[in-house]
PDB file of C-alpha atoms in Angstrom:
ATOM      1  CA  VAL A   1     -25.604 -29.150 -24.704  1.00 78.00           C
ATOM      2  CA  GLY A   2     -26.334 -31.752 -27.370  1.00 83.00           C
ATOM      3  CA  LEU A   3     -28.271 -29.361 -29.622  1.00 89.00           C
ATOM      4  CA  MET A   4     -27.227 -28.741 -33.217  1.00 94.00           C
ATOM      5  CA  LEU A   5     -27.271 -24.950 -33.399  1.00 95.00           C
ATOM      6  CA  ASP A   6     -26.606 -22.627 -36.289  1.00 97.00           C
ATOM      7  CA  PHE A   7     -26.133 -19.165 -34.830  1.00 97.00           C
ATOM      8  CA  GLN A   8     -25.250 -15.595 -35.709  1.00 98.00           C
ATOM      9  CA  ILE A   9     -24.995 -13.077 -32.878  1.00 98.00           C
ATOM     10  CA  GLU A  10     -24.276  -9.394 -33.463  1.00 97.00           C
ATOM     11  CA  LYS A  11     -23.449  -7.038 -30.589  1.00 97.00           C
ATOM     12  CA  SER A  12     -22.115  -3.488 -30.468  1.00 95.00           C
ATOM     13  CA  THR A  13     -21.611  -0.567 -28.107  1.00 94.00           C
ATOM     14  CA  SER A  14     -24.293   1.428 -29.926  1.00 90.00           C
ATOM     15  CA  SER A  15     -27.668   2.087 -28.331  1.00 86.00           C
ATOM     16  CA  GLU A  16     -29.340  -0.240 -30.854  1.00 89.00           C
ATOM     17  CA  ALA A  17     -30.584  -3.628 -29.681  1.00 92.00           C
ATOM     18  CA  ASN A  18     -28.220  -6.581 -30.122  1.00 96.00           C
ATOM     19  CA  VAL A  19     -29.601  -9.314 -32.373  1.00 97.00           C
ATOM     20  CA  ALA A  20     -29.272 -13.078 -32.628  1.00 97.00           C
ATOM     21  CA  SER A  21     -30.541 -15.691 -35.047  1.00 98.00           C
ATOM     22  CA  ILE A  22     -30.458 -19.280 -33.789  1.00 97.00           C
ATOM     23  CA  THR A  23     -31.645 -22.356 -35.698  1.00 97.00           C
ATOM     24  CA  ILE A  24     -31.976 -25.717 -33.955  1.00 97.00           C
ATOM     25  CA  THR A  25     -31.979 -28.790 -36.211  1.00 96.00           C
ATOM     26  CA  ASN A  26     -34.126 -31.753 -35.166  1.00 95.00           C
ATOM     27  CA  PRO A  27     -35.026 -30.467 -31.701  1.00 95.00           C
ATOM     28  CA  SER A  28     -37.009 -32.726 -29.390  1.00 93.00           C
ATOM     29  CA  ASP A  29     -40.662 -32.018 -28.679  1.00 92.00           C
ATOM     30  CA  ASP A  30     -39.651 -30.911 -25.161  1.00 93.00           C
ATOM     31  CA  THR A  31     -37.153 -28.414 -26.596  1.00 93.00           C
ATOM     32  CA  ILE A  32     -39.744 -27.047 -29.007  1.00 92.00           C
ATOM     33  CA  GLY A  33     -42.310 -26.715 -26.235  1.00 91.00           C
ATOM     34  CA  THR A  34     -39.881 -25.003 -23.892  1.00 92.00           C
ATOM     35  CA  LEU A  35     -38.714 -22.427 -26.432  1.00 91.00           C
ATOM     36  CA  GLN A  36     -42.274 -21.533 -27.411  1.00 87.00           C
ATOM     37  CA  LYS A  37     -43.104 -20.498 -23.843  1.00 89.00           C
ATOM     38  CA  GLU A  38     -42.973 -16.951 -22.495  1.00 88.00           C
ATOM     39  CA  GLY A  39     -39.602 -15.717 -21.261  1.00 89.00           C
ATOM     40  CA  ILE A  40     -36.112 -14.777 -22.340  1.00 92.00           C
ATOM     41  CA  VAL A  41     -33.602 -17.041 -24.060  1.00 94.00           C
ATOM     42  CA  ILE A  42     -30.103 -17.304 -22.579  1.00 94.00           C
ATOM     43  CA  LEU A  43     -27.520 -18.790 -24.943  1.00 95.00           C
ATOM     44  CA  GLU A  44     -24.304 -20.322 -23.634  1.00 94.00           C
ATOM     45  CA  LEU A  45     -21.491 -21.189 -26.039  1.00 94.00           C
ATOM     46  CA  GLY A  46     -17.950 -22.432 -25.599  1.00 93.00           C
ATOM     47  CA  TYR A  47     -16.250 -25.790 -25.490  1.00 92.00           C
ATOM     48  CA  ALA A  48     -16.644 -29.051 -23.600  1.00 85.00           C
ATOM     49  CA  GLY A  49     -16.934 -28.154 -19.921  1.00 83.00           C
ATOM     50  CA  ASP A  50     -16.183 -24.482 -20.583  1.00 92.00           C
ATOM     51  CA  ASN A  51     -19.302 -22.606 -21.667  1.00 93.00           C
ATOM     52  CA  ALA A  52     -20.424 -19.096 -20.765  1.00 94.00           C
ATOM     53  CA  ILE A  53     -23.394 -16.847 -21.453  1.00 93.00           C
ATOM     54  CA  ILE A  54     -22.922 -15.109 -24.783  1.00 94.00           C
ATOM     55  CA  PHE A  55     -26.407 -13.664 -25.400  1.00 96.00           C
ATOM     56  CA  THR A  56     -29.559 -12.882 -23.409  1.00 95.00           C
ATOM     57  CA  GLY A  57     -32.573 -11.875 -25.461  1.00 95.00           C
ATOM     58  CA  GLU A  58     -36.319 -11.770 -25.907  1.00 94.00           C
ATOM     59  CA  LYS A  59     -37.981 -13.719 -28.708  1.00 94.00           C
ATOM     60  CA  GLU A  60     -38.957 -11.473 -31.596  1.00 93.00           C
ATOM     61  CA  ALA A  61     -40.071 -14.413 -33.728  1.00 93.00           C
ATOM     62  CA  VAL A  62     -40.177 -18.219 -33.519  1.00 93.00           C
ATOM     63  CA  ASN A  63     -40.539 -20.233 -36.737  1.00 94.00           C
ATOM     64  CA  TYR A  64     -40.912 -24.017 -37.027  1.00 93.00           C
ATOM     65  CA  THR A  65     -40.486 -25.972 -40.268  1.00 94.00           C
ATOM     66  CA  TYR A  66     -40.566 -29.666 -41.158  1.00 93.00           C
ATOM     67  CA  GLU A  67     -39.218 -30.612 -44.587  1.00 92.00           C
ATOM     68  CA  SER A  68     -37.963 -33.953 -45.944  1.00 91.00           C
ATOM     69  CA  GLY A  69     -37.860 -35.471 -42.472  1.00 91.00           C
ATOM     70  CA  THR A  70     -35.839 -32.590 -40.965  1.00 95.00           C
ATOM     71  CA  LYS A  71     -37.266 -30.377 -38.225  1.00 95.00           C
ATOM     72  CA  ARG A  72     -35.943 -26.858 -37.705  1.00 96.00           C
ATOM     73  CA  LEU A  73     -36.807 -24.293 -35.067  1.00 96.00           C
ATOM     74  CA  GLU A  74     -35.590 -20.758 -35.787  1.00 97.00           C
ATOM     75  CA  LEU A  75     -35.406 -18.093 -33.081  1.00 96.00           C
ATOM     76  CA  ASN A  76     -34.900 -14.400 -33.769  1.00 96.00           C
ATOM     77  CA  LEU A  77     -33.865 -12.631 -30.567  1.00 96.00           C
ATOM     78  CA  LEU A  78     -33.382  -9.043 -29.454  1.00 95.00           C
ATOM     79  CA  GLU A  79     -31.314  -8.010 -26.439  1.00 95.00           C
ATOM     80  CA  GLY A  80     -32.073  -4.848 -24.492  1.00 92.00           C
ATOM     81  CA  THR A  81     -35.432  -3.893 -25.963  1.00 90.00           C
ATOM     82  CA  SER A  82     -39.008  -4.030 -24.698  1.00 88.00           C
ATOM     83  CA  ASN A  83     -42.469  -2.609 -25.363  1.00 87.00           C
ATOM     84  CA  TYR A  84     -43.593   0.995 -24.937  1.00 85.00           C
ATOM     85  CA  THR A  85     -45.203   0.421 -21.538  1.00 89.00           C
ATOM     86  CA  ASN A  86     -42.105  -1.194 -20.026  1.00 91.00           C
ATOM     87  CA  LEU A  87     -39.818   1.534 -21.333  1.00 94.00           C
ATOM     88  CA  ASN A  88     -41.979   4.445 -20.187  1.00 97.00           C
ATOM     89  CA  PHE A  89     -40.415   6.264 -17.210  1.00 97.00           C
ATOM     90  CA  SER A  90     -42.091   9.050 -15.227  1.00 97.00           C
ATOM     91  CA  LYS A  91     -41.009  10.608 -11.949  1.00 97.00           C
ATOM     92  CA  ASN A  92     -40.967  14.023 -10.249  1.00 98.00           C
ATOM     93  CA  TYR A  93     -37.840  15.139  -8.394  1.00 98.00           C
ATOM     94  CA  PRO A  94     -37.509  17.877  -5.735  1.00 97.00           C
ATOM     95  CA  ILE A  95     -34.973  20.714  -5.563  1.00 97.00           C
ATOM     96  CA  GLY A  96     -31.512  19.383  -4.738  1.00 97.00           C
ATOM     97  CA  THR A  97     -31.816  16.246  -6.855  1.00 97.00           C
ATOM     98  CA  THR A  98     -28.661  15.330  -8.785  1.00 97.00           C
ATOM     99  CA  ASN A  99     -28.240  13.982 -12.290  1.00 97.00           C
ATOM    100  CA  LEU A 100     -26.644  10.896 -10.764  1.00 97.00           C
ATOM    101  CA  GLN A 101     -29.788  10.103  -8.780  1.00 97.00           C
ATOM    102  CA  ILE A 102     -31.919  10.335 -11.912  1.00 98.00           C
ATOM    103  CA  ILE A 103     -29.515   8.157 -13.915  1.00 98.00           C
ATOM    104  CA  PHE A 104     -29.521   5.607 -11.069  1.00 97.00           C
ATOM    105  CA  ASP A 105     -33.341   5.502 -11.066  1.00 98.00           C
ATOM    106  CA  ILE A 106     -33.521   5.042 -14.839  1.00 98.00           C
ATOM    107  CA  VAL A 107     -31.054   2.147 -14.717  1.00 98.00           C
ATOM    108  CA  LEU A 108     -33.097   0.496 -11.947  1.00 97.00           C
ATOM    109  CA  HIS A 109     -36.242   1.017 -14.038  1.00 97.00           C
ATOM    110  CA  LEU A 110     -34.654  -0.712 -17.041  1.00 97.00           C
ATOM    111  CA  ILE A 111     -33.482  -3.661 -14.935  1.00 96.00           C
ATOM    112  CA  ALA A 112     -36.966  -4.040 -13.457  1.00 96.00           C
ATOM    113  CA  ASN A 113     -38.906  -3.647 -16.705  1.00 96.00           C
ATOM    114  CA  VAL A 114     -36.767  -4.982 -19.572  1.00 95.00           C
ATOM    115  CA  PRO A 115     -36.654  -8.799 -19.268  1.00 93.00           C
ATOM    116  CA  SER A 116     -33.317  -9.155 -21.101  1.00 93.00           C
ATOM    117  CA  ILE A 117     -31.589  -6.711 -18.715  1.00 95.00           C
ATOM    118  CA  GLN A 118     -30.845  -8.376 -15.402  1.00 93.00           C
ATOM    119  CA  ALA A 119     -28.063  -6.237 -13.907  1.00 95.00           C
ATOM    120  CA  SER A 120     -25.860  -3.161 -14.359  1.00 95.00           C
ATOM    121  CA  ASN A 121     -22.116  -2.824 -14.280  1.00 92.00           C
ATOM    122  CA  ALA A 122     -20.422  -1.006 -11.404  1.00 89.00           C
ATOM    123  CA  TYR A 123     -20.385   2.348 -13.180  1.00 90.00           C
ATOM    124  CA  LEU A 124     -18.899   5.518 -11.693  1.00 90.00           C
ATOM    125  CA  ILE A 125     -19.857   8.969 -12.992  1.00 93.00           C
ATOM    126  CA  SER A 126     -17.741  11.863 -11.738  1.00 89.00           C
ATOM    127  CA  ASP A 127     -19.651  14.723 -13.399  1.00 93.00           C
ATOM    128  CA  LEU A 128     -22.161  15.772 -10.715  1.00 95.00           C
ATOM    129  CA  LYS A 129     -24.930  18.273 -11.361  1.00 96.00           C
ATOM    130  CA  ILE A 130     -27.306  19.530  -8.642  1.00 97.00           C
ATOM    131  CA  TYR A 131     -30.664  20.926  -9.797  1.00 97.00           C
ATOM    132  CA  THR A 132     -31.919  24.127  -8.178  1.00 97.00           C
ATOM    133  CA  ARG A 133     -35.431  23.587  -9.520  1.00 96.00           C
ATOM    134  CA  PRO A 134     -37.831  20.634  -9.334  1.00 97.00           C
ATOM    135  CA  GLN A 135     -37.378  18.188 -12.212  1.00 97.00           C
ATOM    136  CA  ILE A 136     -40.126  16.365 -14.113  1.00 97.00           C
ATOM    137  CA  VAL A 137     -38.607  13.388 -15.957  1.00 98.00           C
ATOM    138  CA  SER A 138     -40.903  11.506 -18.320  1.00 97.00           C
ATOM    139  CA  GLY A 139     -40.650   9.507 -21.534  1.00 97.00           C
ATOM    140  CA  ASN A 140     -38.772   6.579 -23.036  1.00 96.00           C
ATOM    141  CA  ALA A 141     -36.210   5.461 -20.454  1.00 97.00           C
ATOM    142  CA  TYR A 142     -33.482   4.912 -23.061  1.00 96.00           C
ATOM    143  CA  ASP A 143     -34.023   8.341 -24.609  1.00 96.00           C
ATOM    144  CA  ILE A 144     -33.904   9.992 -21.177  1.00 97.00           C
ATOM    145  CA  LEU A 145     -30.761   8.098 -20.209  1.00 97.00           C
ATOM    146  CA  LYS A 146     -29.046   9.140 -23.439  1.00 96.00           C
ATOM    147  CA  ASN A 147     -30.079  12.779 -22.863  1.00 97.00           C
ATOM    148  CA  PHE A 148     -28.480  12.731 -19.415  1.00 97.00           C
ATOM    149  CA  LEU A 149     -25.315  10.913 -20.524  1.00 97.00           C
ATOM    150  CA  ASP A 150     -24.521  12.745 -23.774  1.00 96.00           C
ATOM    151  CA  PRO A 151     -23.748  16.150 -22.169  1.00 95.00           C
ATOM    152  CA  ILE A 152     -21.237  14.566 -19.780  1.00 96.00           C
ATOM    153  CA  ASN A 153     -19.658  12.457 -22.579  1.00 94.00           C
ATOM    154  CA  TYR A 154     -20.866   9.068 -21.315  1.00 95.00           C
ATOM    155  CA  GLN A 155     -22.681   6.276 -23.131  1.00 95.00           C
ATOM    156  CA  TYR A 156     -24.700   3.164 -22.319  1.00 96.00           C
ATOM    157  CA  PHE A 157     -25.018  -0.218 -24.017  1.00 95.00           C
ATOM    158  CA  VAL A 158     -26.465  -3.629 -23.220  1.00 95.00           C
ATOM    159  CA  ALA A 159     -24.665  -6.971 -23.518  1.00 94.00           C
ATOM    160  CA  ASN A 160     -25.113 -10.371 -21.883  1.00 91.00           C
ATOM    161  CA  GLY A 161     -28.049  -9.177 -19.830  1.00 92.00           C
ATOM    162  CA  THR A 162     -26.102  -6.275 -18.323  1.00 95.00           C
ATOM    163  CA  ILE A 163     -26.467  -2.550 -18.964  1.00 96.00           C
ATOM    164  CA  SER A 164     -23.111  -0.779 -18.906  1.00 96.00           C
ATOM    165  CA  ILE A 165     -22.364   2.926 -18.544  1.00 96.00           C
ATOM    166  CA  ILE A 166     -18.875   4.117 -19.477  1.00 95.00           C
ATOM    167  CA  PRO A 167     -17.168   7.283 -20.765  1.00 93.00           C
ATOM    168  CA  LYS A 168     -17.572   7.490 -24.546  1.00 91.00           C
ATOM    169  CA  ASN A 169     -13.881   6.835 -25.008  1.00 88.00           C
ATOM    170  CA  GLY A 170     -13.622   4.586 -21.967  1.00 92.00           C
ATOM    171  CA  PHE A 171     -13.919   0.837 -21.552  1.00 94.00           C
ATOM    172  CA  VAL A 172     -15.363  -1.867 -19.322  1.00 93.00           C
ATOM    173  CA  LYS A 173     -12.714  -2.773 -16.774  1.00 89.00           C
ATOM    174  CA  ASP A 174     -13.762  -6.321 -15.897  1.00 89.00           C
ATOM    175  CA  LEU A 175     -11.429  -8.149 -18.281  1.00 90.00           C
ATOM    176  CA  GLN A 176      -8.739  -7.566 -20.900  1.00 95.00           C
ATOM    177  CA  VAL A 177      -8.666 -10.300 -23.545  1.00 96.00           C
ATOM    178  CA  SER A 178      -5.512 -11.329 -25.406  1.00 97.00           C
ATOM    179  CA  ILE A 179      -5.428 -12.740 -28.932  1.00 97.00           C
ATOM    180  CA  SER A 180      -2.564 -14.172 -30.981  1.00 97.00           C
ATOM    181  CA  SER A 181      -1.897 -17.103 -33.283  1.00 95.00           C
ATOM    182  CA  ARG A 182      -1.320 -19.170 -30.127  1.00 95.00           C
ATOM    183  CA  SER A 183      -4.763 -18.358 -28.734  1.00 94.00           C
ATOM    184  CA  GLY A 184      -7.035 -18.739 -31.732  1.00 96.00           C
ATOM    185  CA  LEU A 185      -6.292 -15.894 -34.159  1.00 97.00           C
ATOM    186  CA  ILE A 186      -7.396 -16.772 -37.710  1.00 97.00           C
ATOM    187  CA  GLY A 187      -5.349 -15.162 -40.468  1.00 96.00           C
ATOM    188  CA  SER A 188      -3.977 -11.642 -40.108  1.00 95.00           C
ATOM    189  CA  PRO A 189      -5.746  -8.679 -38.461  1.00 96.00           C
ATOM    190  CA  LYS A 190      -6.471  -5.850 -40.892  1.00 95.00           C
ATOM    191  CA  PRO A 191      -6.400  -2.113 -40.163  1.00 95.00           C
ATOM    192  CA  ILE A 192      -9.736  -0.305 -40.441  1.00 95.00           C
ATOM    193  CA  SER A 193     -10.967   3.266 -40.053  1.00 91.00           C
ATOM    194  CA  GLU A 194     -14.392   4.543 -39.083  1.00 85.00           C
ATOM    195  CA  ASN A 195     -15.804   8.018 -38.501  1.00 76.00           C
ATOM    196  CA  ASP A 196     -17.474   8.778 -35.184  1.00 67.00           C
ATOM    197  CA  LYS A 197     -20.577  10.964 -34.730  1.00 62.00           C
ATOM    198  CA  GLU A 198     -18.373  14.079 -34.891  1.00 59.00           C
ATOM    199  CA  ASP A 199     -17.079  12.803 -38.260  1.00 57.00           C
ATOM    200  CA  THR A 200     -13.612  12.291 -36.807  1.00 71.00           C
ATOM    201  CA  ALA A 201     -11.730   9.315 -38.246  1.00 78.00           C
ATOM    202  CA  GLN A 202     -10.892   6.595 -35.711  1.00 87.00           C
ATOM    203  CA  ASN A 203      -8.341   3.893 -36.401  1.00 92.00           C
ATOM    204  CA  GLY A 204      -8.918   0.300 -35.487  1.00 95.00           C
ATOM    205  CA  VAL A 205      -8.409  -3.360 -36.304  1.00 96.00           C
ATOM    206  CA  GLU A 206     -10.702  -6.139 -37.502  1.00 97.00           C
ATOM    207  CA  PHE A 207      -9.777  -9.762 -36.862  1.00 98.00           C
ATOM    208  CA  GLU A 208     -11.242 -13.252 -36.707  1.00 98.00           C
ATOM    209  CA  SER A 209     -10.570 -15.979 -34.164  1.00 98.00           C
ATOM    210  CA  ILE A 210     -11.972 -19.317 -33.131  1.00 97.00           C
ATOM    211  CA  LEU A 211     -15.049 -18.547 -31.038  1.00 97.00           C
ATOM    212  CA  ASN A 212     -14.124 -16.930 -27.737  1.00 97.00           C
ATOM    213  CA  TYR A 213     -16.957 -15.921 -25.402  1.00 96.00           C
ATOM    214  CA  ASN A 214     -14.616 -13.459 -23.669  1.00 96.00           C
ATOM    215  CA  PHE A 215     -14.771 -11.157 -26.689  1.00 97.00           C
ATOM    216  CA  ASP A 216     -17.491  -8.769 -25.638  1.00 95.00           C
ATOM    217  CA  VAL A 217     -18.263  -5.167 -26.464  1.00 96.00           C
ATOM    218  CA  GLY A 218     -16.709  -2.466 -24.308  1.00 95.00           C
ATOM    219  CA  ARG A 219     -13.781  -4.641 -23.220  1.00 96.00           C
ATOM    220  CA  LEU A 220     -10.127  -4.179 -24.089  1.00 97.00           C
ATOM    221  CA  VAL A 221      -8.342  -6.613 -26.375  1.00 97.00           C
ATOM    222  CA  LYS A 222      -4.559  -6.986 -26.736  1.00 97.00           C
ATOM    223  CA  ILE A 223      -3.487  -8.120 -30.206  1.00 97.00           C
ATOM    224  CA  ASP A 224      -0.165  -9.799 -30.984  1.00 96.00           C
ATOM    225  CA  SER A 225       0.563 -10.655 -34.606  1.00 95.00           C
ATOM    226  CA  LYS A 226       3.118  -9.973 -37.341  1.00 92.00           C
ATOM    227  CA  SER A 227       1.566  -6.549 -37.951  1.00 91.00           C
ATOM    228  CA  PHE A 228       0.628  -5.615 -34.377  1.00 93.00           C
ATOM    229  CA  THR A 229       2.669  -6.041 -31.205  1.00 93.00           C
ATOM    230  CA  SER A 230       0.760  -5.762 -27.911  1.00 94.00           C
ATOM    231  CA  LYS A 231      -1.772  -3.467 -29.587  1.00 95.00           C
ATOM    232  CA  ILE A 232      -4.521  -2.617 -27.062  1.00 96.00           C
ATOM    233  CA  LEU A 233      -7.914  -1.536 -28.392  1.00 96.00           C
ATOM    234  CA  LYS A 234     -11.551  -1.342 -27.252  1.00 96.00           C
ATOM    235  CA  ILE A 235     -13.998  -3.811 -28.765  1.00 97.00           C
ATOM    236  CA  ARG A 236     -16.794  -1.861 -30.443  1.00 96.00           C
ATOM    237  CA  SER A 237     -18.596  -4.726 -32.144  1.00 96.00           C
ATOM    238  CA  VAL A 238     -18.425  -8.505 -32.213  1.00 98.00           C
ATOM    239  CA  THR A 239     -20.154 -11.142 -34.319  1.00 98.00           C
ATOM    240  CA  HIS A 240     -20.221 -14.757 -33.169  1.00 98.00           C
ATOM    241  CA  VAL A 241     -21.171 -17.154 -35.943  1.00 98.00           C
ATOM    242  CA  GLY A 242     -21.093 -20.873 -36.553  1.00 97.00           C
ATOM    243  CA  ASN A 243     -22.513 -24.322 -35.980  1.00 96.00           C
ATOM    244  CA  THR A 244     -22.086 -26.397 -32.820  1.00 93.00           C
ATOM    245  CA  PHE A 245     -21.615 -29.674 -34.750  1.00 91.00           C
ATOM    246  CA  GLU A 246     -19.592 -28.832 -37.859  1.00 91.00           C
ATOM    247  CA  GLY A 247     -18.167 -26.033 -39.986  1.00 91.00           C
ATOM    248  CA  GLU A 248     -17.080 -22.613 -38.765  1.00 93.00           C
ATOM    249  CA  TYR A 249     -17.221 -21.613 -35.108  1.00 96.00           C
ATOM    250  CA  LYS A 250     -15.682 -18.181 -34.844  1.00 97.00           C
ATOM    251  CA  SER A 251     -15.761 -14.605 -33.567  1.00 98.00           C
ATOM    252  CA  ILE A 252     -15.336 -11.528 -35.781  1.00 98.00           C
ATOM    253  CA  VAL A 253     -14.163  -8.509 -33.791  1.00 98.00           C
ATOM    254  CA  ARG A 254     -13.883  -4.807 -34.650  1.00 97.00           C
ATOM    255  CA  ALA A 255     -11.855  -2.834 -32.110  1.00 97.00           C
ATOM    256  CA  PHE A 256     -10.702   0.788 -32.020  1.00 95.00           C
ATOM    257  CA  GLU A 257      -8.142   2.987 -30.305  1.00 92.00           C
ATOM    258  CA  VAL A 258      -9.019   4.357 -26.892  1.00 88.00           C
ATOM    259  CA  ASP A 259      -7.588   7.226 -24.843  1.00 79.00           C
ATOM    260  CA  GLY A 260      -5.253   6.550 -21.945  1.00 73.00           C
ATOM    261  CA  ILE A 261      -3.908   3.204 -23.207  1.00 75.00           C
TER     262      ILE A 261
END
C-alpha cells in the first residue's frame, strides 16, 4: 500500500516457473532494505480495501538505480523453483507401497523445501497402483512427480504459493470467475486455437479485463459478451500488468475448452 509499482506477472498451468517483474519508484530506505533481505516476496494487488495475494516468488535478481533524482528498485521473481539441493528427493519404499503414497511424499517434500510453495490444493487421484516390488525413488522432485502423473493423465502446476494437482483436462474447483462488460471486460474476447502436446487443436478465448486477482490458472471462467454467451472455459495462462498509480491496470487471460462442462 502506498508504493508506486510497475508490474508484469505471467502464470500458466505448465510445469515452468511463473515469473514476475516488479519495479518500485522512489522506495524508502526501509523498503529497499527489507526487499534486499533473504526470503520470498508476496505481492498483493487489488483495489482500496480489497487486495489479495497474486504472486509468491523467490528473488532471482534485485537491481537498484538512481538517475536524475529518481530511485528505482527492480525485482525479478520466480515462483515454484529452487536450487538443486532443495529439489533433490530420495527415498526407498517397501513392497505394497502405492503411487499415491509416493506422490503425497513428493508434494510434502516440495512444500518443505521450495520457499515459494507453502501449501497444496485438496487433490484427489483415483488411479491407484500398488507396487509388488520395493521402489527406489530418487532425483529431481518435479521430474519424479511428472513421471508419476503423466501415465495417469494428471498434471501439476504452482500458483500463489500453492501446488495444484488436477486431471490434465480438469480444473481447480475452488472458484468459478465470471466476466462481462458489467464486471470489467475490456473490448471483445477473441477466439484462439492452440495445439496440445499430442498436436491436437484446442479451441479457446483470449480476453482482457480490468485487473482481477480472481483470474488464476486452473480455474474456470464464464464469459458473457456479444460473441459468447455463458461460455465456460479453463484458464490456462494469465498475465497481470500495470501500474498502481496511473496507466493500465489489467489482466490478460487465455482460456480453453474443458471436458465435462
